[in-house]
mmCIF file of C-alpha atoms and ligand atoms in Angstrom:
data_model
loop_
_atom_site.group_PDB
_atom_site.id
_atom_site.type_symbol
_atom_site.label_atom_id
_atom_site.label_comp_id
_atom_site.label_asym_id
_atom_site.label_seq_id
_atom_site.Cartn_x
_atom_site.Cartn_y
_atom_site.Cartn_z
ATOM 1 C CA MET A 1 -13.304 -6.106 10.420
ATOM 2 C CA LYS A 2 -15.300 -6.831 7.300
ATOM 3 C CA ARG A 3 -14.790 -10.096 5.379
ATOM 4 C CA HIS A 4 -13.152 -8.358 2.405
ATOM 5 C CA LEU A 5 -10.630 -5.536 2.030
ATOM 6 C CA ILE A 6 -11.705 -3.529 -1.004
ATOM 7 C CA SER A 7 -11.199 0.090 0.005
ATOM 8 C CA ALA A 8 -9.176 1.936 2.632
ATOM 9 C CA ALA A 9 -12.361 3.910 3.275
ATOM 10 C CA ASP A 10 -13.977 0.737 4.680
ATOM 11 C CA LEU A 11 -11.497 0.660 7.571
ATOM 12 C CA THR A 12 -12.468 2.280 10.860
ATOM 13 C CA ARG A 13 -9.709 3.755 13.009
ATOM 14 C CA ASP A 14 -9.904 0.651 15.221
ATOM 15 C CA ASP A 15 -9.645 -1.690 12.212
ATOM 16 C CA ALA A 16 -6.627 0.203 10.888
ATOM 17 C CA LEU A 17 -4.876 0.235 14.260
ATOM 18 C CA LEU A 18 -5.588 -3.479 14.732
ATOM 19 C CA ILE A 19 -3.964 -4.223 11.363
ATOM 20 C CA LEU A 20 -0.951 -1.995 12.110
ATOM 21 C CA ASP A 21 -0.460 -3.460 15.589
ATOM 22 C CA THR A 22 -0.811 -7.010 14.244
ATOM 23 C CA ALA A 23 1.711 -6.150 11.520
ATOM 24 C CA GLU A 24 4.195 -5.138 14.242
ATOM 25 C CA GLU A 25 3.783 -8.615 15.721
ATOM 26 C CA MET A 26 4.263 -10.156 12.291
ATOM 27 C CA ALA A 27 7.409 -8.093 11.743
ATOM 28 C CA ARG A 28 8.962 -9.862 14.709
ATOM 29 C CA VAL A 29 8.630 -13.163 12.846
ATOM 30 C CA ALA A 30 10.842 -11.738 10.098
ATOM 31 C CA ASN A 31 13.681 -11.502 12.628
ATOM 32 C CA ARG A 32 13.446 -15.157 13.606
ATOM 33 C CA PRO A 33 15.732 -17.789 12.054
ATOM 34 C CA ILE A 34 12.612 -19.615 10.762
ATOM 35 C CA LYS A 35 10.267 -16.960 9.396
ATOM 36 C CA LYS A 36 7.134 -19.065 9.438
ATOM 37 C CA LEU A 37 3.928 -19.389 11.473
ATOM 38 C CA PRO A 38 1.461 -22.294 11.234
ATOM 39 C CA THR A 39 -1.566 -19.971 11.444
ATOM 40 C CA LEU A 40 -3.073 -20.498 7.980
ATOM 41 C CA ARG A 41 -2.064 -24.122 7.490
ATOM 42 C CA GLY A 42 -4.539 -25.847 5.173
ATOM 43 C CA ARG A 43 -5.915 -22.551 3.814
ATOM 44 C CA THR A 44 -5.544 -21.579 0.169
ATOM 45 C CA VAL A 45 -4.684 -18.066 -0.981
ATOM 46 C CA VAL A 46 -4.939 -17.281 -4.694
ATOM 47 C CA ASN A 47 -3.011 -14.340 -6.128
ATOM 48 C CA LEU A 48 -5.019 -13.269 -9.164
ATOM 49 C CA PHE A 49 -2.983 -10.713 -11.118
ATOM 50 C CA PHE A 50 -4.416 -9.235 -14.307
ATOM 51 C CA GLU A 51 -1.905 -6.375 -14.275
ATOM 52 C CA ASP A 52 1.878 -6.282 -13.943
ATOM 53 C CA SER A 53 3.333 -6.173 -10.474
ATOM 54 C CA THR A 54 6.643 -6.816 -8.764
ATOM 55 C CA ARG A 55 6.435 -5.711 -5.152
ATOM 56 C CA THR A 56 2.759 -6.285 -4.388
ATOM 57 C CA ARG A 57 2.680 -9.723 -5.904
ATOM 58 C CA ILE A 58 5.814 -11.126 -4.310
ATOM 59 C CA SER A 59 4.971 -9.643 -0.944
ATOM 60 C CA PHE A 60 1.469 -11.159 -0.900
ATOM 61 C CA GLU A 61 3.070 -14.472 -1.853
ATOM 62 C CA ALA A 62 5.721 -14.188 0.876
ATOM 63 C CA ALA A 63 3.053 -13.143 3.398
ATOM 64 C CA ALA A 64 0.788 -16.111 2.654
ATOM 65 C CA LYS A 65 3.727 -18.535 2.710
ATOM 66 C CA ARG A 66 5.028 -17.201 6.023
ATOM 67 C CA LEU A 67 1.587 -17.974 7.456
ATOM 68 C CA SER A 68 1.840 -21.528 5.999
ATOM 69 C CA ALA A 69 -1.063 -21.098 3.562
ATOM 70 C CA ASP A 70 -1.057 -22.912 0.230
ATOM 71 C CA VAL A 71 -0.476 -20.285 -2.446
ATOM 72 C CA ILE A 72 -1.655 -20.393 -6.045
ATOM 73 C CA ASN A 73 -0.258 -17.682 -8.292
ATOM 74 C CA PHE A 74 -2.393 -16.837 -11.274
ATOM 75 C CA SER A 75 -1.286 -14.308 -13.824
ATOM 76 C CA ALA A 76 -3.570 -13.336 -16.673
ATOM 77 C CA LYS A 77 -0.709 -13.560 -19.152
ATOM 78 C CA GLY A 78 -0.364 -17.186 -20.146
ATOM 79 C CA SER A 79 -3.801 -18.135 -18.751
ATOM 80 C CA SER A 80 -7.162 -18.635 -20.457
ATOM 81 C CA VAL A 81 -7.844 -14.933 -19.863
ATOM 82 C CA SER A 82 -5.775 -14.298 -23.000
ATOM 83 C CA LYS A 83 -8.275 -16.588 -24.756
ATOM 84 C CA GLY A 84 -11.087 -14.262 -23.667
ATOM 85 C CA GLU A 85 -12.225 -15.985 -20.476
ATOM 86 C CA SER A 86 -14.358 -13.694 -18.318
ATOM 87 C CA LEU A 87 -13.725 -12.662 -14.718
ATOM 88 C CA LYS A 88 -16.770 -14.718 -13.776
ATOM 89 C CA ASP A 89 -15.493 -17.952 -15.301
ATOM 90 C CA THR A 90 -12.038 -17.358 -13.834
ATOM 91 C CA ALA A 91 -13.628 -16.793 -10.417
ATOM 92 C CA LEU A 92 -15.745 -19.952 -10.672
ATOM 93 C CA THR A 93 -12.580 -21.915 -11.450
ATOM 94 C CA LEU A 94 -10.886 -20.511 -8.351
ATOM 95 C CA GLU A 95 -13.924 -21.358 -6.256
ATOM 96 C CA ALA A 96 -13.746 -24.939 -7.511
ATOM 97 C CA MET A 97 -10.110 -25.011 -6.259
ATOM 98 C CA GLY A 98 -11.359 -24.044 -2.793
ATOM 99 C CA ALA A 99 -9.802 -20.579 -2.516
ATOM 100 C CA ASP A 100 -10.158 -19.175 1.008
ATOM 101 C CA ALA A 101 -8.858 -15.772 -0.092
ATOM 102 C CA VAL A 102 -8.441 -14.175 -3.493
ATOM 103 C CA VAL A 103 -5.939 -11.343 -3.786
ATOM 104 C CA ILE A 104 -6.831 -9.502 -6.978
ATOM 105 C CA ARG A 105 -5.092 -6.841 -9.052
ATOM 106 C CA HIS A 106 -7.057 -5.686 -12.075
ATOM 107 C CA HIS A 107 -6.827 -2.891 -14.645
ATOM 108 C CA ALA A 108 -10.547 -2.156 -14.211
ATOM 109 C CA SER A 109 -11.558 -0.016 -11.242
ATOM 110 C CA GLY A 110 -14.262 -1.935 -9.348
ATOM 111 C CA ALA A 111 -13.197 -5.486 -10.315
ATOM 112 C CA PRO A 112 -12.447 -6.540 -6.682
ATOM 113 C CA HIS A 113 -15.803 -5.119 -5.565
ATOM 114 C CA ARG A 114 -17.540 -7.112 -8.300
ATOM 115 C CA LEU A 115 -15.753 -10.275 -7.189
ATOM 116 C CA ALA A 116 -16.647 -9.708 -3.538
ATOM 117 C CA THR A 117 -20.322 -9.011 -4.156
ATOM 118 C CA SER A 118 -21.033 -11.362 -7.067
ATOM 119 C CA GLY A 119 -21.552 -14.560 -5.117
ATOM 120 C CA TRP A 120 -19.144 -16.311 -7.528
ATOM 121 C CA ILE A 121 -16.746 -17.072 -4.707
ATOM 122 C CA ASN A 122 -17.138 -17.618 -0.982
ATOM 123 C CA GLY A 123 -13.675 -16.598 0.195
ATOM 124 C CA SER A 124 -12.358 -13.189 1.259
ATOM 125 C CA VAL A 125 -11.375 -10.742 -1.461
ATOM 126 C CA VAL A 126 -8.357 -8.474 -1.013
ATOM 127 C CA ASN A 127 -7.874 -5.579 -3.415
ATOM 128 C CA ALA A 128 -4.224 -5.454 -4.556
ATOM 129 C CA GLY A 129 -4.853 -2.456 -6.824
ATOM 130 C CA ASP A 130 -7.801 -1.844 -9.163
ATOM 131 C CA GLY A 131 -7.342 0.570 -12.059
ATOM 132 C CA THR A 132 -7.006 4.121 -10.789
ATOM 133 C CA HIS A 133 -9.289 3.411 -7.834
ATOM 134 C CA GLU A 134 -7.706 1.947 -4.678
ATOM 135 C CA HIS A 135 -4.762 0.029 -3.269
ATOM 136 C CA PRO A 136 -5.601 -0.363 0.423
ATOM 137 C CA THR A 137 -2.708 -2.614 1.488
ATOM 138 C CA GLN A 138 -0.255 -0.090 -0.005
ATOM 139 C CA ALA A 139 -1.823 2.638 2.155
ATOM 140 C CA LEU A 140 -1.552 0.336 5.187
ATOM 141 C CA LEU A 141 2.129 -0.391 4.587
ATOM 142 C CA ASP A 142 2.753 3.308 4.029
ATOM 143 C CA ALA A 143 1.007 4.137 7.323
ATOM 144 C CA PHE A 144 2.992 1.381 9.046
ATOM 145 C CA THR A 145 6.230 2.893 7.728
ATOM 146 C CA MET A 146 5.193 6.422 8.751
ATOM 147 C CA ARG A 147 4.148 5.251 12.183
ATOM 148 C CA ARG A 148 7.516 3.622 12.757
ATOM 149 C CA HIS A 149 9.327 6.839 11.900
ATOM 150 C CA LEU A 150 6.944 9.541 12.982
ATOM 151 C CA ALA A 151 4.543 8.358 15.664
ATOM 152 C CA GLY A 152 5.112 8.901 19.349
ATOM 153 C CA ALA A 153 7.165 11.440 21.249
ATOM 154 C CA PRO A 154 5.205 14.463 20.014
ATOM 155 C CA ASP A 155 7.024 16.735 22.479
ATOM 156 C CA GLY A 156 10.535 15.782 21.573
ATOM 157 C CA GLY A 157 9.617 15.717 17.905
ATOM 158 C CA PRO A 158 9.512 12.621 15.776
ATOM 159 C CA THR A 159 12.642 10.595 15.292
ATOM 160 C CA ARG A 160 13.858 9.261 12.004
ATOM 161 C CA HIS A 161 15.079 5.688 11.487
ATOM 162 C CA GLN A 162 14.101 4.287 14.815
ATOM 163 C CA ASP A 163 13.535 0.559 15.190
ATOM 164 C CA GLY A 164 10.156 0.411 16.850
ATOM 165 C CA PRO A 165 6.832 2.234 16.772
ATOM 166 C CA GLY A 166 7.973 5.137 18.920
ATOM 167 C CA ASP A 167 7.236 5.028 22.627
ATOM 168 C CA GLY A 168 3.701 3.778 22.133
ATOM 169 C CA THR A 169 2.123 7.183 22.757
ATOM 170 C CA GLY A 170 1.390 7.646 19.070
ATOM 171 C CA ARG A 171 -0.656 4.692 17.879
ATOM 172 C CA ASP A 172 -2.052 6.796 15.070
ATOM 173 C CA LEU A 173 -0.606 9.648 12.995
ATOM 174 C CA ALA A 174 -2.556 12.466 14.617
ATOM 175 C CA GLY A 175 -1.305 15.880 13.533
ATOM 176 C CA ARG A 176 1.397 14.570 11.214
ATOM 177 C CA ARG A 177 1.662 16.427 7.914
ATOM 178 C CA ILE A 178 1.942 14.192 4.866
ATOM 179 C CA THR A 179 2.557 15.602 1.380
ATOM 180 C CA ILE A 180 1.682 13.412 -1.625
ATOM 181 C CA VAL A 181 3.211 14.629 -4.874
ATOM 182 C CA GLY A 182 2.689 13.905 -8.558
ATOM 183 C CA ASP A 183 0.323 11.903 -10.727
ATOM 184 C CA VAL A 184 -2.639 11.845 -8.326
ATOM 185 C CA LEU A 185 -5.061 11.482 -11.242
ATOM 186 C CA HIS A 186 -3.941 7.947 -12.080
ATOM 187 C CA SER A 187 -2.872 6.913 -8.592
ATOM 188 C CA ARG A 188 -4.804 4.339 -6.580
ATOM 189 C CA VAL A 189 -2.031 4.713 -3.991
ATOM 190 C CA ALA A 190 -2.863 8.398 -3.447
ATOM 191 C CA ARG A 191 -6.600 7.749 -3.146
ATOM 192 C CA SER A 192 -6.178 4.971 -0.575
ATOM 193 C CA ASN A 193 -3.632 7.025 1.355
ATOM 194 C CA VAL A 194 -5.924 10.051 1.561
ATOM 195 C CA HIS A 195 -8.673 7.859 3.070
ATOM 196 C CA LEU A 196 -6.473 6.003 5.522
ATOM 197 C CA LEU A 197 -4.326 8.937 6.621
ATOM 198 C CA GLY A 198 -7.498 10.925 7.300
ATOM 199 C CA THR A 199 -8.826 8.059 9.444
ATOM 200 C CA LEU A 200 -5.526 8.036 11.361
ATOM 201 C CA GLY A 201 -5.672 11.776 12.020
ATOM 202 C CA ALA A 202 -2.912 12.952 9.680
ATOM 203 C CA HIS A 203 -3.131 16.111 7.614
ATOM 204 C CA VAL A 204 -2.653 15.426 3.893
ATOM 205 C CA THR A 205 -1.635 17.898 1.174
ATOM 206 C CA LEU A 206 -1.705 16.807 -2.459
ATOM 207 C CA VAL A 207 0.726 18.574 -4.790
ATOM 208 C CA ALA A 208 0.363 18.163 -8.553
ATOM 209 C CA PRO A 209 -0.073 20.104 -11.751
ATOM 210 C CA PRO A 210 -3.797 20.887 -12.227
ATOM 211 C CA THR A 211 -3.918 18.436 -15.158
ATOM 212 C CA LEU A 212 -2.910 15.541 -12.899
ATOM 213 C CA LEU A 213 -5.566 16.089 -10.235
ATOM 214 C CA PRO A 214 -8.892 14.225 -10.461
ATOM 215 C CA ILE A 215 -12.169 16.020 -10.962
ATOM 216 C CA GLY A 216 -13.829 16.516 -7.583
ATOM 217 C CA VAL A 217 -10.561 16.518 -5.619
ATOM 218 C CA GLU A 218 -11.852 19.543 -3.682
ATOM 219 C CA THR A 219 -14.314 17.195 -1.940
ATOM 220 C CA TRP A 220 -11.478 14.932 -0.721
ATOM 221 C CA PRO A 221 -10.478 15.339 2.941
ATOM 222 C CA CYS A 222 -7.149 17.044 2.172
ATOM 223 C CA ASP A 223 -5.535 20.266 0.936
ATOM 224 C CA VAL A 224 -4.344 20.803 -2.609
ATOM 225 C CA SER A 225 -1.335 22.848 -3.734
ATOM 226 C CA TYR A 226 0.386 23.419 -7.078
ATOM 227 C CA ASP A 227 3.615 24.585 -5.474
ATOM 228 C CA LEU A 228 5.893 21.901 -4.032
ATOM 229 C CA ASP A 229 8.448 24.341 -2.608
ATOM 230 C CA SER A 230 5.847 26.039 -0.431
ATOM 231 C CA VAL A 231 4.882 22.848 1.456
ATOM 232 C CA LEU A 232 8.193 21.022 1.932
ATOM 233 C CA ALA A 233 9.260 22.762 5.137
ATOM 234 C CA LYS A 234 5.963 21.800 6.793
ATOM 235 C CA SER A 235 6.044 18.105 5.817
ATOM 236 C CA ASP A 236 6.788 15.173 8.121
ATOM 237 C CA ALA A 237 6.740 12.814 5.131
ATOM 238 C CA VAL A 238 6.728 13.458 1.424
ATOM 239 C CA MET A 239 5.413 10.672 -0.803
ATOM 240 C CA MET A 240 6.461 10.832 -4.450
ATOM 241 C CA LEU A 241 4.117 9.182 -6.954
ATOM 242 C CA ARG A 242 5.192 7.584 -10.209
ATOM 243 C CA VAL A 243 4.150 9.351 -13.388
ATOM 244 C CA GLN A 244 1.949 6.597 -14.846
ATOM 245 C CA ASN A 245 2.655 6.926 -18.550
ATOM 246 C CA GLU A 246 0.868 3.659 -19.315
ATOM 247 C CA ARG A 247 -2.451 5.147 -18.159
ATOM 248 C CA MET A 248 -2.048 8.451 -20.013
ATOM 249 C CA ASN A 249 -4.013 8.981 -23.197
ATOM 250 C CA ALA A 250 -3.113 12.658 -23.618
ATOM 251 C CA ALA A 251 -0.310 15.120 -22.884
ATOM 252 C CA PHE A 252 -0.667 16.090 -19.225
ATOM 253 C CA PHE A 253 2.504 18.230 -19.017
ATOM 254 C CA PRO A 254 4.743 19.929 -21.603
ATOM 255 C CA THR A 255 7.939 17.868 -21.250
ATOM 256 C CA GLU A 256 9.471 15.406 -18.793
ATOM 257 C CA ARG A 257 12.152 17.983 -18.010
ATOM 258 C CA GLU A 258 9.545 20.589 -17.152
ATOM 259 C CA TYR A 259 7.693 18.105 -14.935
ATOM 260 C CA ALA A 260 10.875 17.125 -13.076
ATOM 261 C CA ARG A 261 11.819 20.775 -12.585
ATOM 262 C CA ARG A 262 8.490 21.722 -11.003
ATOM 263 C CA TYR A 263 7.347 18.519 -9.313
ATOM 264 C CA GLY A 264 10.430 16.302 -8.988
ATOM 265 C CA LEU A 265 12.247 15.783 -5.690
ATOM 266 C CA ASP A 266 15.965 16.507 -5.932
ATOM 267 C CA ALA A 267 18.636 17.003 -3.277
ATOM 268 C CA THR A 268 18.029 20.760 -3.021
ATOM 269 C CA ARG A 269 14.336 20.254 -2.356
ATOM 270 C CA MET A 270 15.029 17.393 0.057
ATOM 271 C CA ALA A 271 17.266 19.756 2.049
ATOM 272 C CA ALA A 272 14.221 21.992 2.600
ATOM 273 C CA LEU A 273 12.440 19.215 4.526
ATOM 274 C CA PRO A 274 12.603 19.188 8.323
ATOM 275 C CA GLU A 275 15.451 17.052 9.651
ATOM 276 C CA HIS A 276 13.134 14.243 10.828
ATOM 277 C CA ALA A 277 11.098 14.025 7.612
ATOM 278 C CA ILE A 278 11.148 10.928 5.427
ATOM 279 C CA VAL A 279 10.860 10.512 1.658
ATOM 280 C CA MET A 280 8.543 7.745 0.469
ATOM 281 C CA HIS A 281 7.829 6.091 -2.874
ATOM 282 C CA PRO A 282 5.563 3.077 -3.512
ATOM 283 C CA GLY A 283 7.703 1.905 -6.448
ATOM 284 C CA PRO A 284 8.388 1.396 -9.244
ATOM 285 C CA MET A 285 10.394 4.642 -9.408
ATOM 286 C CA ASN A 286 11.078 6.695 -12.513
ATOM 287 C CA ARG A 287 14.533 7.888 -11.491
ATOM 288 C CA GLY A 288 15.205 11.308 -12.972
ATOM 289 C CA MET A 289 11.497 12.066 -13.313
ATOM 290 C CA GLU A 290 9.602 12.356 -10.010
ATOM 291 C CA ILE A 291 12.695 11.587 -7.927
ATOM 292 C CA THR A 292 16.414 11.923 -8.599
ATOM 293 C CA ALA A 293 18.710 8.940 -8.124
ATOM 294 C CA GLU A 294 20.502 10.856 -5.354
ATOM 295 C CA VAL A 295 17.278 11.208 -3.336
ATOM 296 C CA ALA A 296 16.117 7.653 -4.127
ATOM 297 C CA ASP A 297 19.405 6.263 -2.794
ATOM 298 C CA SER A 298 19.643 8.556 0.238
ATOM 299 C CA ASP A 299 19.084 7.218 3.749
ATOM 300 C CA ARG A 300 15.978 9.387 4.087
ATOM 301 C CA CYS A 301 14.193 7.450 1.353
ATOM 302 C CA THR A 302 12.132 4.551 2.741
ATOM 303 C CA ALA A 303 11.210 2.895 -0.603
ATOM 304 C CA VAL A 304 12.998 -0.390 0.138
ATOM 305 C CA GLU A 305 11.884 -0.414 3.758
ATOM 306 C CA GLN A 306 8.282 0.034 2.543
ATOM 307 C CA VAL A 307 8.610 -3.186 0.536
ATOM 308 C CA GLY A 308 9.787 -5.112 3.603
ATOM 309 C CA ASN A 309 6.981 -3.640 5.686
ATOM 310 C CA GLY A 310 4.541 -4.720 2.977
ATOM 311 C CA VAL A 311 5.110 -8.371 3.880
ATOM 312 C CA SER A 312 4.301 -7.788 7.566
ATOM 313 C CA VAL A 313 1.214 -5.724 6.741
ATOM 314 C CA ARG A 314 -0.096 -8.291 4.240
ATOM 315 C CA MET A 315 0.507 -11.075 6.762
ATOM 316 C CA ALA A 316 -1.610 -9.097 9.220
ATOM 317 C CA VAL A 317 -4.393 -8.565 6.667
ATOM 318 C CA LEU A 318 -4.522 -12.232 5.619
ATOM 319 C CA TYR A 319 -4.370 -13.364 9.228
ATOM 320 C CA LEU A 320 -7.169 -11.052 10.344
ATOM 321 C CA LEU A 321 -9.409 -11.883 7.379
ATOM 322 C CA LEU A 322 -8.830 -15.644 7.492
ATOM 323 C CA GLY A 323 -7.211 -16.588 10.733
ATOM 324 C CA GLY A 324 -9.986 -15.997 13.143
ATOM 325 C CA ASN A 325 -9.598 -15.092 16.720
ATOM 326 C CA GLU A 326 -6.653 -17.012 18.107
ATOM 327 C CA PRO A 327 -3.401 -15.140 18.692
ATOM 328 C CA ALA A 328 -1.117 -15.093 15.677
ATOM 329 C CA LEU A 329 2.053 -15.551 17.680
ATOM 330 C CA SER A 330 1.365 -18.177 20.293
ATOM 331 C CA GLU A 331 4.726 -19.451 21.569
ATOM 332 C CA ASN A 332 3.321 -22.532 23.332
ATOM 333 C CA ARG A 333 1.188 -24.163 20.706
ATOM 334 C CA THR A 334 1.069 -27.936 20.777
ATOM 335 C CA GLU A 335 1.036 -29.958 17.553
ATOM 336 C CA GLU A 336 -2.710 -30.733 18.020
ATOM 337 C CA ASN A 337 -3.996 -27.194 18.354
ATOM 338 C CA LYS A 338 -1.740 -25.556 15.804
HETATM 339 C C1 NCD B 1 1.760 1.131 -7.295
HETATM 340 C C2 NCD B 1 0.595 0.513 -8.032
HETATM 341 O O1 NCD B 1 0.744 -0.515 -8.692
HETATM 342 O O2 NCD B 1 -0.459 1.062 -7.892
HETATM 343 N N1 NCD B 1 2.840 0.296 -7.056
HETATM 344 C C3 NCD B 1 2.804 -0.640 -6.068
HETATM 345 O O3 NCD B 1 1.821 -1.324 -5.845
HETATM 346 N N2 NCD B 1 3.911 -0.769 -5.308
HETATM 347 C C4 NCD B 1 2.138 2.456 -7.854
HETATM 348 C C5 NCD B 1 2.602 2.559 -9.256
HETATM 349 O O4 NCD B 1 2.431 1.650 -10.075
HETATM 350 O O5 NCD B 1 3.147 3.611 -9.573
#
């Protein structure tokens, strides 16, 4: 693996599978009475958040703490960034604190890349979402969730709501059909998922109104459709994207009602999915817009499970970037070699 995680496109199939397999090991820690490993004791992880976040931020914090790292949470609001301090000066401050890893979310696409290549800091950089560009750990937790539900047993068909990663025959998502629906234009989640799902062998279809698809989407390794109803029956998972009003500077669709009618997932549409198929959402959800409350609260919707899986996946990423080569889950460690 590389020293930084900036883009899902940087991950080879082996890298991605190593992260997903390591995350399965980490998930076992969550079932223990004491959910903590000594692996990153003495290391410092800084969460550098220039943009609002609930799930990503708390799950990176929980992940670093479960690995016993020291965690510094930095949010731009209430810091010297509101006084006009630059990314460079902020980064130099973090370096002076001895940050071993910087987890960064920024409204500007490319900010994590700048941090990783600037020489301002020596630690690993993890992209927690940059503008409309990428969100690689979200794609990894989505793949982890899909693998748990859909991988393995290709003959008998995938099973829904199983506890483990299938029977081990499906380490990747080869041949699975994933439909990603909605505001692709503004979605770093969609972009990272298209890269990673392609690497893992899945077949991706994007569904959106033409106004919410990025220029050049025809060069992406996926299909594009404007008609949600025509793809549902062939989907193993359908991922609903939030309509990102805060990034919209124009009218991209006539009315919210019209959008929901054509591109929203309601109970009738959900019934058109194959029995084993799951409904995903990265959160936060606009209930009544891209997804109805009935679908969001149904047992086919994995939104809450995705959040839980996010902790295991982020533990795996931090461990692999910082932890080195020793096993994460050694049962027989002595005090000296912990
Ligand atoms: C996403 C994000 O911030 O990119 N959310 C998340 O990380 N769970 C998607 C979104 O904001 O709609």
